[in-house]
Coordinates of C-alpha atoms in Angstrom, one line a residue:
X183 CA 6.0 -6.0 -18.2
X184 CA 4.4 -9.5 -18.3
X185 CA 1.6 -10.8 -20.9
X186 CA -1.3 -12.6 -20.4
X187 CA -0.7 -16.4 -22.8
X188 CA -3.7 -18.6 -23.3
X189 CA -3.7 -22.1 -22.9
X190 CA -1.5 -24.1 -25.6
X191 CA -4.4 -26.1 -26.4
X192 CA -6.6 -23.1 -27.6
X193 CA -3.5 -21.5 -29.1
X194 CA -3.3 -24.4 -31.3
X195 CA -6.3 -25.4 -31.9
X196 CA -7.6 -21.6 -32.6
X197 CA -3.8 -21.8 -35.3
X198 CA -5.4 -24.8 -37.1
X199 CA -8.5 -22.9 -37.7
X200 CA -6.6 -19.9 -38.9
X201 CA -6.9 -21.1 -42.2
X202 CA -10.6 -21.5 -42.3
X203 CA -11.1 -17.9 -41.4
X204 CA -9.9 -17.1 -44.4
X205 CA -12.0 -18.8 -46.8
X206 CA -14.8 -18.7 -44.3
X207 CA -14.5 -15.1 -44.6
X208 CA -16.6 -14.3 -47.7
X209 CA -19.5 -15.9 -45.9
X210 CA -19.1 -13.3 -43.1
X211 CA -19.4 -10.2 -45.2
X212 CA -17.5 -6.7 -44.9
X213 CA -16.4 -6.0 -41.7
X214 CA -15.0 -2.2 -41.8
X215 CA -12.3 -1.0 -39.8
X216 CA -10.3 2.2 -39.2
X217 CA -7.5 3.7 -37.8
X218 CA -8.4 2.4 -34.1
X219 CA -9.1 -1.2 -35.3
X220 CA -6.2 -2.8 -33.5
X221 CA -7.6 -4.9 -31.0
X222 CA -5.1 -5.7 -27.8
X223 CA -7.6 -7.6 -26.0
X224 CA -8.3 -10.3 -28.2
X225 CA -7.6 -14.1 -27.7
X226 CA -3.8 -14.5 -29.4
X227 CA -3.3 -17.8 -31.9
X228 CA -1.0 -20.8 -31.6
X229 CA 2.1 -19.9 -33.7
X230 CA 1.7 -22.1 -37.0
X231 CA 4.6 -23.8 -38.0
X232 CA 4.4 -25.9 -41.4
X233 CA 6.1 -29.2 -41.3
X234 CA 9.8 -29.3 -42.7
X235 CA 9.8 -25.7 -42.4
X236 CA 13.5 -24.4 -42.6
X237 CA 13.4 -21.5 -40.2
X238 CA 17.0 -20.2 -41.1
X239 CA 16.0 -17.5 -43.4
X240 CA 15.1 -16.2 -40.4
X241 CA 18.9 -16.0 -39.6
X242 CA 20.0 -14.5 -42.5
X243 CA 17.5 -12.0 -43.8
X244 CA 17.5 -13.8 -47.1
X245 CA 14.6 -11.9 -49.1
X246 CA 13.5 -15.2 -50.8
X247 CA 10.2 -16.3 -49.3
X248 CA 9.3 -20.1 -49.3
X249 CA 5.5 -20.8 -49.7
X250 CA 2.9 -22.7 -48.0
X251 CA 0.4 -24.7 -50.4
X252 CA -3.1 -25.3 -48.1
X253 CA -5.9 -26.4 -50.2
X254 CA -5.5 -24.5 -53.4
X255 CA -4.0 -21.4 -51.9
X256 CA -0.4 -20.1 -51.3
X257 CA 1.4 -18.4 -48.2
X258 CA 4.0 -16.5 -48.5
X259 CA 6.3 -17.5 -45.0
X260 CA 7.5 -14.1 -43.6
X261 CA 10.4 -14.4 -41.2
X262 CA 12.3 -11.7 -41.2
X263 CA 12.9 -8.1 -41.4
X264 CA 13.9 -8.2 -45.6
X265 CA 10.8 -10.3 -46.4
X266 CA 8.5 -8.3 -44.3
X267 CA 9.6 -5.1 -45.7
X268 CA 9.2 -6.3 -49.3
X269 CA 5.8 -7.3 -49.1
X270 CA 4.7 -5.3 -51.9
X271 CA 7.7 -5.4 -54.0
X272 CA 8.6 -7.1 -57.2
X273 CA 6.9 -10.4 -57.2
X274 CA 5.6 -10.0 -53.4
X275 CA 2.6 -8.3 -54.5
X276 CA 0.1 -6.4 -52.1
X277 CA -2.9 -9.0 -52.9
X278 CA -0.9 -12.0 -51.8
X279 CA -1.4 -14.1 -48.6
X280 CA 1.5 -13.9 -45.9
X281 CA 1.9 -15.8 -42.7
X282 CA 4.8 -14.7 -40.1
X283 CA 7.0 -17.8 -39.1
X284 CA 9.6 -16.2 -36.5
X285 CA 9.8 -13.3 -34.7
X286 CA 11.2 -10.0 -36.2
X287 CA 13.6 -7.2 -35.1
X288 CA 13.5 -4.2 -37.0
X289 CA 16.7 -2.5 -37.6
X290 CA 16.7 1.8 -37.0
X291 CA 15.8 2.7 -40.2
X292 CA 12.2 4.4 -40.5
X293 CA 9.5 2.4 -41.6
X294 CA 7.5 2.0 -44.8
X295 CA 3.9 1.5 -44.0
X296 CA 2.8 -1.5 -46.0
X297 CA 0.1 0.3 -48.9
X298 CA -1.1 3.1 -50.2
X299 CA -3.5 5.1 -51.5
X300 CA -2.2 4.0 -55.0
X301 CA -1.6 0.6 -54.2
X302 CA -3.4 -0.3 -51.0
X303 CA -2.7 -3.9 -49.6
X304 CA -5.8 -5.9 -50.9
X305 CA -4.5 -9.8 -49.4
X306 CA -4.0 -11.5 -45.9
X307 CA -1.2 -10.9 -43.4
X308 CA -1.2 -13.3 -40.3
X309 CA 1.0 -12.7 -37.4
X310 CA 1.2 -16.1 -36.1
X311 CA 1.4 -14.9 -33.0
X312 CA 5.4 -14.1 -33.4
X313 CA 6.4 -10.5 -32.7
X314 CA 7.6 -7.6 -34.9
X315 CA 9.8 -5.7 -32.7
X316 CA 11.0 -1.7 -33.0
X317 CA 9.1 -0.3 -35.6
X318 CA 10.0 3.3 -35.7
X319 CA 8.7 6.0 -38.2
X320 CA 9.8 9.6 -37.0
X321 CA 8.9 12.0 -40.7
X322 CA 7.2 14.9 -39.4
X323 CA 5.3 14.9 -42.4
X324 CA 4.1 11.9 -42.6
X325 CA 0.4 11.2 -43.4
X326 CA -0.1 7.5 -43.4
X327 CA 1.7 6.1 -40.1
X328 CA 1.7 2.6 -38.9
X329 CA 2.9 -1.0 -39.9
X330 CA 0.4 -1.5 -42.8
X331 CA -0.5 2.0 -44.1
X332 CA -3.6 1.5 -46.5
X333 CA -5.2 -1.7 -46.9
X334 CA -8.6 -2.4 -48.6
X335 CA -11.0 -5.6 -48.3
X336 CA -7.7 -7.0 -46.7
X337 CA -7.2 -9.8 -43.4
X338 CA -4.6 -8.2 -41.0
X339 CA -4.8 -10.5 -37.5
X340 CA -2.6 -12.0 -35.1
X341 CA 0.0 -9.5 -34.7
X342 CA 1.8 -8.4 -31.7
X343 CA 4.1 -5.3 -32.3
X344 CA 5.8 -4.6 -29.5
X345 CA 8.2 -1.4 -28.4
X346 CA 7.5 0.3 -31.6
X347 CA 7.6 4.1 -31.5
X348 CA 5.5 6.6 -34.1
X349 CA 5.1 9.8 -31.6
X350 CA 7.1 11.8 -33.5
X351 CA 5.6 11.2 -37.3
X352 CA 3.6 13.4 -38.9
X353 CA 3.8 16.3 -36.5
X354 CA 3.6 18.7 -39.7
X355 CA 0.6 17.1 -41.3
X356 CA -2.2 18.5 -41.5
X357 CA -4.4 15.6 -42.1
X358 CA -2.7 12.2 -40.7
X359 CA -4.1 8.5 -40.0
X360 CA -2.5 6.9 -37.3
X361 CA -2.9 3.3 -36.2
X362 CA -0.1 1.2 -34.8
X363 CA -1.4 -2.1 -37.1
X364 CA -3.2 -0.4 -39.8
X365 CA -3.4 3.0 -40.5
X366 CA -6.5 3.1 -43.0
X367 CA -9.1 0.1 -43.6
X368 CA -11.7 0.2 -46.4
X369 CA -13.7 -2.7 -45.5
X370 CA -10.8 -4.2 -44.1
X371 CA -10.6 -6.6 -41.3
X372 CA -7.6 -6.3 -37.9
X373 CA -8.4 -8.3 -35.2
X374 CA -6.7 -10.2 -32.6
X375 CA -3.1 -8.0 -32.7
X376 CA -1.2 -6.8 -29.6
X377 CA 0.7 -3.6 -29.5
X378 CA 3.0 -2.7 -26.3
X379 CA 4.9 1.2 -27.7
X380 CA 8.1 1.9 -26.4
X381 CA 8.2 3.5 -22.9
X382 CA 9.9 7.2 -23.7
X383 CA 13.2 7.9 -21.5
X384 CA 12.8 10.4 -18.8
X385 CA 15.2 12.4 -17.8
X386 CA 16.6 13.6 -13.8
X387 CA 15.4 16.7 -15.0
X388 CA 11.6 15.4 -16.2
X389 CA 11.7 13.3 -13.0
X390 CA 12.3 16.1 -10.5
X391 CA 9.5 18.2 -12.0
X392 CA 6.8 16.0 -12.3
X393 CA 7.0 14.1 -8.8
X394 CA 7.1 18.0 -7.5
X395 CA 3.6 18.2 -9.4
X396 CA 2.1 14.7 -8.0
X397 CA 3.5 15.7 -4.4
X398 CA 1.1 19.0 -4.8
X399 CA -1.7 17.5 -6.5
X400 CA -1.7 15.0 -3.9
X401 CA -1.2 11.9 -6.3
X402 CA -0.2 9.0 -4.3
X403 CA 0.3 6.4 -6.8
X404 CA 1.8 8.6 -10.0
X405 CA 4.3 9.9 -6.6
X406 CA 5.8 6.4 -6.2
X407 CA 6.1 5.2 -9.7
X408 CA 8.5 8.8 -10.2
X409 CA 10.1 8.8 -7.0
X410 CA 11.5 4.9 -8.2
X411 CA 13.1 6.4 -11.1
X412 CA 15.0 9.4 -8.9
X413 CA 18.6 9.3 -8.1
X414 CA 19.8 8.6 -4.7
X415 CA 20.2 12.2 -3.9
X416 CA 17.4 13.3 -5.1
X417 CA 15.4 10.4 -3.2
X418 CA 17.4 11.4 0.2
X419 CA 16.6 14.9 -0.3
X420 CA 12.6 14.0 -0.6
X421 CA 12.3 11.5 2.1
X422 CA 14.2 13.8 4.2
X423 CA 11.5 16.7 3.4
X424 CA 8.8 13.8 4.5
X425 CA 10.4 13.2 7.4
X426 CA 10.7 16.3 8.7
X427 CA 7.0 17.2 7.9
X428 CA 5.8 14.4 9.4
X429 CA 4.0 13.3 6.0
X430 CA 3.8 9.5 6.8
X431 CA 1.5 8.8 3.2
X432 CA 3.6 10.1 0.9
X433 CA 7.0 8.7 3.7
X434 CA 5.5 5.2 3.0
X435 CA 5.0 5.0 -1.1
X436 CA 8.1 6.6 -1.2
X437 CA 10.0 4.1 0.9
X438 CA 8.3 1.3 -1.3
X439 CA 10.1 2.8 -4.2
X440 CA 13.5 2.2 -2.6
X441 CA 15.7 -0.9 -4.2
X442 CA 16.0 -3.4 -1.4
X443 CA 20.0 -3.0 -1.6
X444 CA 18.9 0.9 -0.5
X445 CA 21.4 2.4 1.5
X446 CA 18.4 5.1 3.0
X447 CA 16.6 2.4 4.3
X448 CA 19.2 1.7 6.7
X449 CA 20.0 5.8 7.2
X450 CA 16.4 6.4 8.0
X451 CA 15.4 3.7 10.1
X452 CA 18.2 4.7 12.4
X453 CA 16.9 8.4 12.1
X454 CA 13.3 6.7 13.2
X455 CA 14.3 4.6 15.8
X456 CA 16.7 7.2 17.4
X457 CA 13.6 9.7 17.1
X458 CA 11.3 7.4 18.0
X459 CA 9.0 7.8 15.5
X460 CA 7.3 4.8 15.6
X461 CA 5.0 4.9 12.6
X462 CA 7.8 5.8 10.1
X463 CA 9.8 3.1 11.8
X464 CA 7.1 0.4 11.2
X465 CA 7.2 1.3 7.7
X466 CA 10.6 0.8 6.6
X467 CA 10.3 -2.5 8.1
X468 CA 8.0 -3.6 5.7
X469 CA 11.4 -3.2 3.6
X470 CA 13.6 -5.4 5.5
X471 CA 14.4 -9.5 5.8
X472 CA 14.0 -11.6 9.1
X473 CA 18.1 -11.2 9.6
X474 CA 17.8 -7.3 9.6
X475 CA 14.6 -7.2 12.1
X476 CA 16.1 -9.9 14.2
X477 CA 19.1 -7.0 14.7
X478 CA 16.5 -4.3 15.2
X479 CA 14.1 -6.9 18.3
X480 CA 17.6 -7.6 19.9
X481 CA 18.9 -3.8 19.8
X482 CA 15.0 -3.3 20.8
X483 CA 15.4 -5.8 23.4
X484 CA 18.9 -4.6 25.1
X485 CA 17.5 -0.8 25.3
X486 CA 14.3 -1.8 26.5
X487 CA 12.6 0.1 24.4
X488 CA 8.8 -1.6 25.1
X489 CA 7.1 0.0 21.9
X490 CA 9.6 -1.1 19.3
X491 CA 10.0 -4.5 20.9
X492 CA 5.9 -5.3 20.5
X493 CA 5.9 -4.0 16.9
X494 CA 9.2 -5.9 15.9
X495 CA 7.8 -9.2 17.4
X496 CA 4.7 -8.8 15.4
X497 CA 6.5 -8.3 12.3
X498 CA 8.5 -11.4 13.0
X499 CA 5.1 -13.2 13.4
X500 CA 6.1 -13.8 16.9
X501 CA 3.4 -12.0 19.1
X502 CA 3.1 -14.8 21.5
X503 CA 6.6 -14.3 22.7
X504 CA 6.0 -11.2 23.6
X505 CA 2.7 -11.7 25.2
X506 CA 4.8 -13.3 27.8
X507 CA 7.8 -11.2 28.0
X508 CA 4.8 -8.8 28.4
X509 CA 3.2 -10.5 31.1
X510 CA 6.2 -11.2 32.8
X511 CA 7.6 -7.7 33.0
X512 CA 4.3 -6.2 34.1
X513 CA 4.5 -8.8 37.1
X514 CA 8.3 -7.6 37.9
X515 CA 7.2 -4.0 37.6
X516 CA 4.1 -4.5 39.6
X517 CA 6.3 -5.8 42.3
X518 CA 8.6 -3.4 41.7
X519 CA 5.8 -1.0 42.2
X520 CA 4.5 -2.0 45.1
X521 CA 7.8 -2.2 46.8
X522 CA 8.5 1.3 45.5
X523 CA 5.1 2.6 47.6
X524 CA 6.1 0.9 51.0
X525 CA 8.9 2.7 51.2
X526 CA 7.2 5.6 50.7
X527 CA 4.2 4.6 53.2
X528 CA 1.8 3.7 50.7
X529 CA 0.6 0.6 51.2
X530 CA -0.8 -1.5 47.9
X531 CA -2.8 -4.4 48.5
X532 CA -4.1 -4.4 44.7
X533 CA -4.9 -2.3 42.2
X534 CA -8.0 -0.9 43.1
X535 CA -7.1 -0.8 46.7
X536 CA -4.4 1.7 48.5
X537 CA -3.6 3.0 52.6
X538 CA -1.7 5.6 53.4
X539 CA -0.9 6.3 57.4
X540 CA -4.0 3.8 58.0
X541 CA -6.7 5.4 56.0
X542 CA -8.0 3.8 52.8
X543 CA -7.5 6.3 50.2
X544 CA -10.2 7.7 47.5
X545 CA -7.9 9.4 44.7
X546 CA -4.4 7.8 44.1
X547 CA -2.4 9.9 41.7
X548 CA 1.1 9.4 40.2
X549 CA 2.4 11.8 37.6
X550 CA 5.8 11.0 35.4
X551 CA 8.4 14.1 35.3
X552 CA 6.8 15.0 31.5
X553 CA 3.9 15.2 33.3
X554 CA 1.6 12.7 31.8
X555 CA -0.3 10.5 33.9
X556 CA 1.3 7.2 35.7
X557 CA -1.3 5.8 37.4
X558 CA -4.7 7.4 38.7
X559 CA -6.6 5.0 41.2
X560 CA -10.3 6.3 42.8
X561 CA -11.8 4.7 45.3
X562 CA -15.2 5.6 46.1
X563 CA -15.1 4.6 50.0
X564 CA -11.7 6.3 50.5
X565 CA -11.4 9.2 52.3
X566 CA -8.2 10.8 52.1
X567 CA -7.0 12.2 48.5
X568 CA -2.3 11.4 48.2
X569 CA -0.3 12.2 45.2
X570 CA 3.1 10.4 44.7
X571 CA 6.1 13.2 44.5
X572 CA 8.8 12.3 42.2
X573 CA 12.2 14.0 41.2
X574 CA 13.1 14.7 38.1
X575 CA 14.3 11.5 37.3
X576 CA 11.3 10.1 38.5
X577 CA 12.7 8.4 41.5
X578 CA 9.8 8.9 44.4
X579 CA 10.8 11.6 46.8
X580 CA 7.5 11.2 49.2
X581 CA 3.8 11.8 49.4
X582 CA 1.9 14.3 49.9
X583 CA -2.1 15.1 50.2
X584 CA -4.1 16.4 47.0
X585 CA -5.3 20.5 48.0
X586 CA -9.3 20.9 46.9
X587 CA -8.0 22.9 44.1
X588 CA -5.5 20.4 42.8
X589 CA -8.3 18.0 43.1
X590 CA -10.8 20.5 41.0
X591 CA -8.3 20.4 38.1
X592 CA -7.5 16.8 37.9
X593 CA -11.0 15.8 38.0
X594 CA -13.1 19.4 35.7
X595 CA -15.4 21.4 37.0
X596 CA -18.3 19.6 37.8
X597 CA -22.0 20.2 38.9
X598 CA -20.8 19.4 42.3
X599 CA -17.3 20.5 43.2
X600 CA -17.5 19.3 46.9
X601 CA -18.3 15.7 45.6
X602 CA -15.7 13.8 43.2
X603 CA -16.1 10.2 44.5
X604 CA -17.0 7.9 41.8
X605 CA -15.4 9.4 39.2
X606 CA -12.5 7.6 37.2
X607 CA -10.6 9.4 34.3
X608 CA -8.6 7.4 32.1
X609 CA -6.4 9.7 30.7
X610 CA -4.6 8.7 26.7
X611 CA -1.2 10.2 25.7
X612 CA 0.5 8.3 22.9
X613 CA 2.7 9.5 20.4
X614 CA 1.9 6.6 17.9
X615 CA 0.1 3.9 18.1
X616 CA 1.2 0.8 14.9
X617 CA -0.9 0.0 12.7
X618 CA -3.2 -2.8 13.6
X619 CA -2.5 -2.7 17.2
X620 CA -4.7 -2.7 20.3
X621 CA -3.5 -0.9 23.5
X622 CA -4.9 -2.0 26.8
X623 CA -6.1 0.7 29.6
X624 CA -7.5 -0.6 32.4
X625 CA -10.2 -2.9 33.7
X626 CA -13.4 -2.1 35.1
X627 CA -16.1 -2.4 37.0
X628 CA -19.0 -1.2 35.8
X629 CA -22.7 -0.6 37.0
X630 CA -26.2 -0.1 36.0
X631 CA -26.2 3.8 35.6
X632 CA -22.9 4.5 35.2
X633 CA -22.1 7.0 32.5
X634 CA -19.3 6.6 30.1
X635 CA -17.7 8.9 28.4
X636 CA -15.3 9.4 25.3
X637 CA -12.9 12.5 24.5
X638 CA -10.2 11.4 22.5
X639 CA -8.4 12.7 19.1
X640 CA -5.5 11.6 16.9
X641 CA -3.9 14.3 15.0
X642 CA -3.0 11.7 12.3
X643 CA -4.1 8.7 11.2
X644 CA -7.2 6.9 9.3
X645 CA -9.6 4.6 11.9
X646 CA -9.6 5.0 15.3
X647 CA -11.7 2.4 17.9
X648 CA -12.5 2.8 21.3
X649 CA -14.3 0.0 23.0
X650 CA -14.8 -2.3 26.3
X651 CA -14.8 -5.8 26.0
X652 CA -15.2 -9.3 28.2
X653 CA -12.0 -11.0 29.2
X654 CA -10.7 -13.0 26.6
X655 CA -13.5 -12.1 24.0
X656 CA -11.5 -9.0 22.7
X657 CA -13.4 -9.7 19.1
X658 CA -17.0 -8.5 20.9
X659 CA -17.0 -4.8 21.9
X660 CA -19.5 -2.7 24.0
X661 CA -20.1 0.9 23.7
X662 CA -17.6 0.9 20.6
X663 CA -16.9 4.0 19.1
X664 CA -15.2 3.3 15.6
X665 CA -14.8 6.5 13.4
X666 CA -13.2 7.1 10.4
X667 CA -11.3 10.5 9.3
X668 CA -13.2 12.9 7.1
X669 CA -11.8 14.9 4.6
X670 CA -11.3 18.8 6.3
X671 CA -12.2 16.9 9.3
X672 CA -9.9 15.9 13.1
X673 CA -10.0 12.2 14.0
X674 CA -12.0 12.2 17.1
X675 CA -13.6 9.6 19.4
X676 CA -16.3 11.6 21.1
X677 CA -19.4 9.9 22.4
X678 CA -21.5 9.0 25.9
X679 CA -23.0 6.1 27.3
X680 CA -24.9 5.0 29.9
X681 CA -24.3 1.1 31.5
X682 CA -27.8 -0.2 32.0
X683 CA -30.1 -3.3 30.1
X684 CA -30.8 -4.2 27.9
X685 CA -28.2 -3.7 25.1
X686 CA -25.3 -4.3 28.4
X687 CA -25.1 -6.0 31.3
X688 CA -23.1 -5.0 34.6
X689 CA -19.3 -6.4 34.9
X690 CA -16.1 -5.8 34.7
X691 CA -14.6 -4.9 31.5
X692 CA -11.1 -4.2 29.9
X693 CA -10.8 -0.7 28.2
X694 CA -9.0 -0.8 24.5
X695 CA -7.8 1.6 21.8
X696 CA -7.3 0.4 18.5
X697 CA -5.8 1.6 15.3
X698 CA -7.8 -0.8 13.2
X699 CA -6.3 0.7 9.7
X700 CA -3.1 2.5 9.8
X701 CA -1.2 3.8 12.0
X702 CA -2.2 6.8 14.7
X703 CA 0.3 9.7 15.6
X704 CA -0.2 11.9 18.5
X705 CA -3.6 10.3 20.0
X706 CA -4.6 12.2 23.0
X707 CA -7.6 12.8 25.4
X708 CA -9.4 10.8 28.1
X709 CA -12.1 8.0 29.1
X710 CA -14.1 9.2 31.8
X711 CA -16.1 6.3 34.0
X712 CA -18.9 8.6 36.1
X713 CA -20.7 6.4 38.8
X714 CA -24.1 6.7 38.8
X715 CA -23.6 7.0 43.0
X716 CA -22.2 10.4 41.9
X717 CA -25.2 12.0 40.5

């Protein structure tokens, strides 16, 4: 737990001052005060040491006090746990003035609050700033609890107490004043005192129970600060249940709970990666050093896994890098590609462009095994409709022309069935996309008329963005669709535009999808470019 200190120059300056308050005091008036007078946000004092102070009593819990003679008025020096408790003893009366010089343990023994009802303490007690540490009073019948009990007219300031612990007192009484400081003022003044009680131990037991009751009441933050203080077991057997349920929120605080020298975090960024469940992945991460994510990137790297590569760059703060490898393995596949075609008799002379048997072709389609989509090319001036045929592992067996019917259900029902030129559907399948990142899907041209439209969901996630943009001026998006999830409500990108002045000019554009805040799991859907030709 850390404390807020002020400067040393107001501490001391504020200590030398201490003094005056006193005698100052009588010119204030009565300032009354009761049991929730104890004030932990005030300024704290410079500790006031008097010169040639001998600060071994402090040592050796000698009861004799040494005094402190300041313009016609003693201080008894307090400094340590003898001399604190007999303030209000023998000749350490409760009207005397008393000024804490060290700090103070408290041994087990319960507590005395300092006055009574009888004898209520009447002088000045300043804490010095030093710290009084332990104070424990458990009588379940007690009716007066705290470190000063009843004080009248009196000066109590400048005290921290600090893991004391009075829960358990005066559970039988009927009538009880409580104050950690001072129980009962009568005209009495406590200001500027600090009081930090003892955190209670928790059992497995406790544990197990309550972050059961946060998971269900949907507490986030109460879920992490409990799930810290489970057992390894128990913290397997949890993040195992969050796994399996896919509950990413509560995956992540939880994770964050886990010492850095965690075994799980190792277990279950295996279990991710093998799975590849991105989004879970990305999270432990977070957890890890450069060594351990320079591992993961080359492991990445040697099963050319292209999702967990990009996301481990970027974590590594080394995005550029794999801009390039990037760019350079979408040139090899493109090659690749292209090569792949002319064997099949497809000839590619770009991307917008395809022949097949000498005829320019108007719908290009290429389907993976899992059946999502590959690539899909149209071509308004084409006149002959090809899709690729692959085997099932996705090695291309031959081409074949696109039936009406097949053509029907790729492209919806329309007004006009007979006529599907000039209509391009982008189609989305991911499983995640990371947090923060933009996915690029396609370039293109785009006309006065033209109608764009957006049908596209995540089943979880936050933000999801949609949006066209100039090359190289990613940071200024046209038709932008940017919604956040509501609660009860899907996380859906649905909207229409049409191309045309004077908000947009005609171009070519690059198509994004962004997960601006969090990540996305299972985003699906398409982009649908309708030329205005093909009303």
């Amino acid at each position: 737990m850390s404390f807020k200190k002020t400067s040393k120059a107001i501490r001391l300056l504020t200590g030398m001052l201490t003094l005056c308050i006193i005698f100052s005091a009588a010119f204030v008036g009565i300032y009354s005060t009761a049991a929730a007078a104890d004030v932990p946000n005030s300024i704290n004092t410079e500790k006031f040491v008097p010169p040639m102070f001998d600060n071994s009593q402090a040592a050796d819990n000698s009861l004799e006090m040494e005094t402190l003679e300041f313009k016609g008025t003693s201080y008894y020096l307090v400094c340590n746990e003898a001399q604190l408790r007999a303030i209000g003893t023998g000749k350490y009366g409760m009207n005397l003035n008393y000024m804490q010089q060290a700090d103070i343990s408290l041994s087990a023994g319960d507590w005395v609050p300092i006055g009574t009802w009888d004898a209520p303490f009447t002088g000045t007690y300043n804490g010095n700033g030093f710290e009084i540490t332990g104070l424990t009073m458990t009588d379940p019948d007690a009716e007066i609890i705290g470190l000063f009990g009843v004080a009248k007219k009196a000066h109590i300031y400048n005290i921290t107490l600090r893991d004391y612990d009075i829960a358990s007192a005066g559970k039988n009484a009927a009538n009880k004043s409580v104050g950690a400081v001072l129980a009962i003022g009568q005209g009495s003044r406590s200001y500027d005192n600090f009081v930090y009680p003892k955190e209670a131990a928790v059992s497995i037991k406790d544990n197990s129970s309550e972050i059961e009751r946060y998971y269900k009441a949907d507490s986030l933050p109460l879920f992490e600060i409990t799930f810290s203080r489970l057992d390894e077991n128990a913290q397997r057997t949890w993040l195992e249940k969050l796994y399996a349920e896919s509950d990413f929120a509560f995956f992540s605080v939880a994770v964050r709970g886990l010492g850095s020298n965690s075994p799980l975090l190792a277990d279950f960024a295996e279990k991710a990666y093998t799975d590849e469940e991105m989004a879970f992945f990305s999270t432990l991460t977070d957890c890890m050093d450069k060594a351990e994510l320079e591992l993961w990137l080359d492991r990445a790297l040697e099963d050319g896994n292209w999702a967990f590569q990009s996301m481990l760059f970027d974590k590594l703060n080394r995005s550029e890098e794999f801009d390039e490898l990037e760019e350079k393995q979408q040139k090899e596949w493109a090659e690749a590609q292209m090569a792949e075609y002319e064997k099949a008799g497809v000839t590619m002379v770009d991307e917008k462009t395809y022949y097949y048997q000498g005829q320019l072709v108007n719908i290009f389609l290429d389907i993976r095994k899992e059946g999502s989509f590959y690539t899909l090319n149209m071509n308004p001036k084409g006149t002959v409709n090809i899709k690729i045929v692959r085997d099932a592992k996705n090695k291309i067996t031959g081409v074949s022309y696109m039936t009406e019917a097949e053509v029907i259900e790729l492209l919806g029902d329309m007004d006009d069935p007979d006529d599907k030129t000039g209509v391009a559907i982008i189609p989305v399948d991911f499983k995640t996309v990371a947090a923060g990142e933009t996915i690029f899907l396609g370039e293109y041209t785009l006309s006065d008329g033209d109608e764009i439209l957006y049908d596209i969901s995540a089943k979880t996630g936050n933000r999801m963005k949609v949006f066209f943009a100039k090359d190289n001026q990613e940071d200024v998006a046209y038709w932008s669709v940017n919604n956040l999830r509501q609660p009860g409500e899907p996380l859906e990108c649905i909207a229409d535009f049409t191309v045309g002045p004077p908000a947009t000019k005609p171009g070519t554009y690059k198509l994004y999808l962004q997960a601006p805040d969090g990540t996305l799991g299972t985003v699906r859907g398409s982009v649908s470019i309708v030329s205005a030709d093909a009303f």
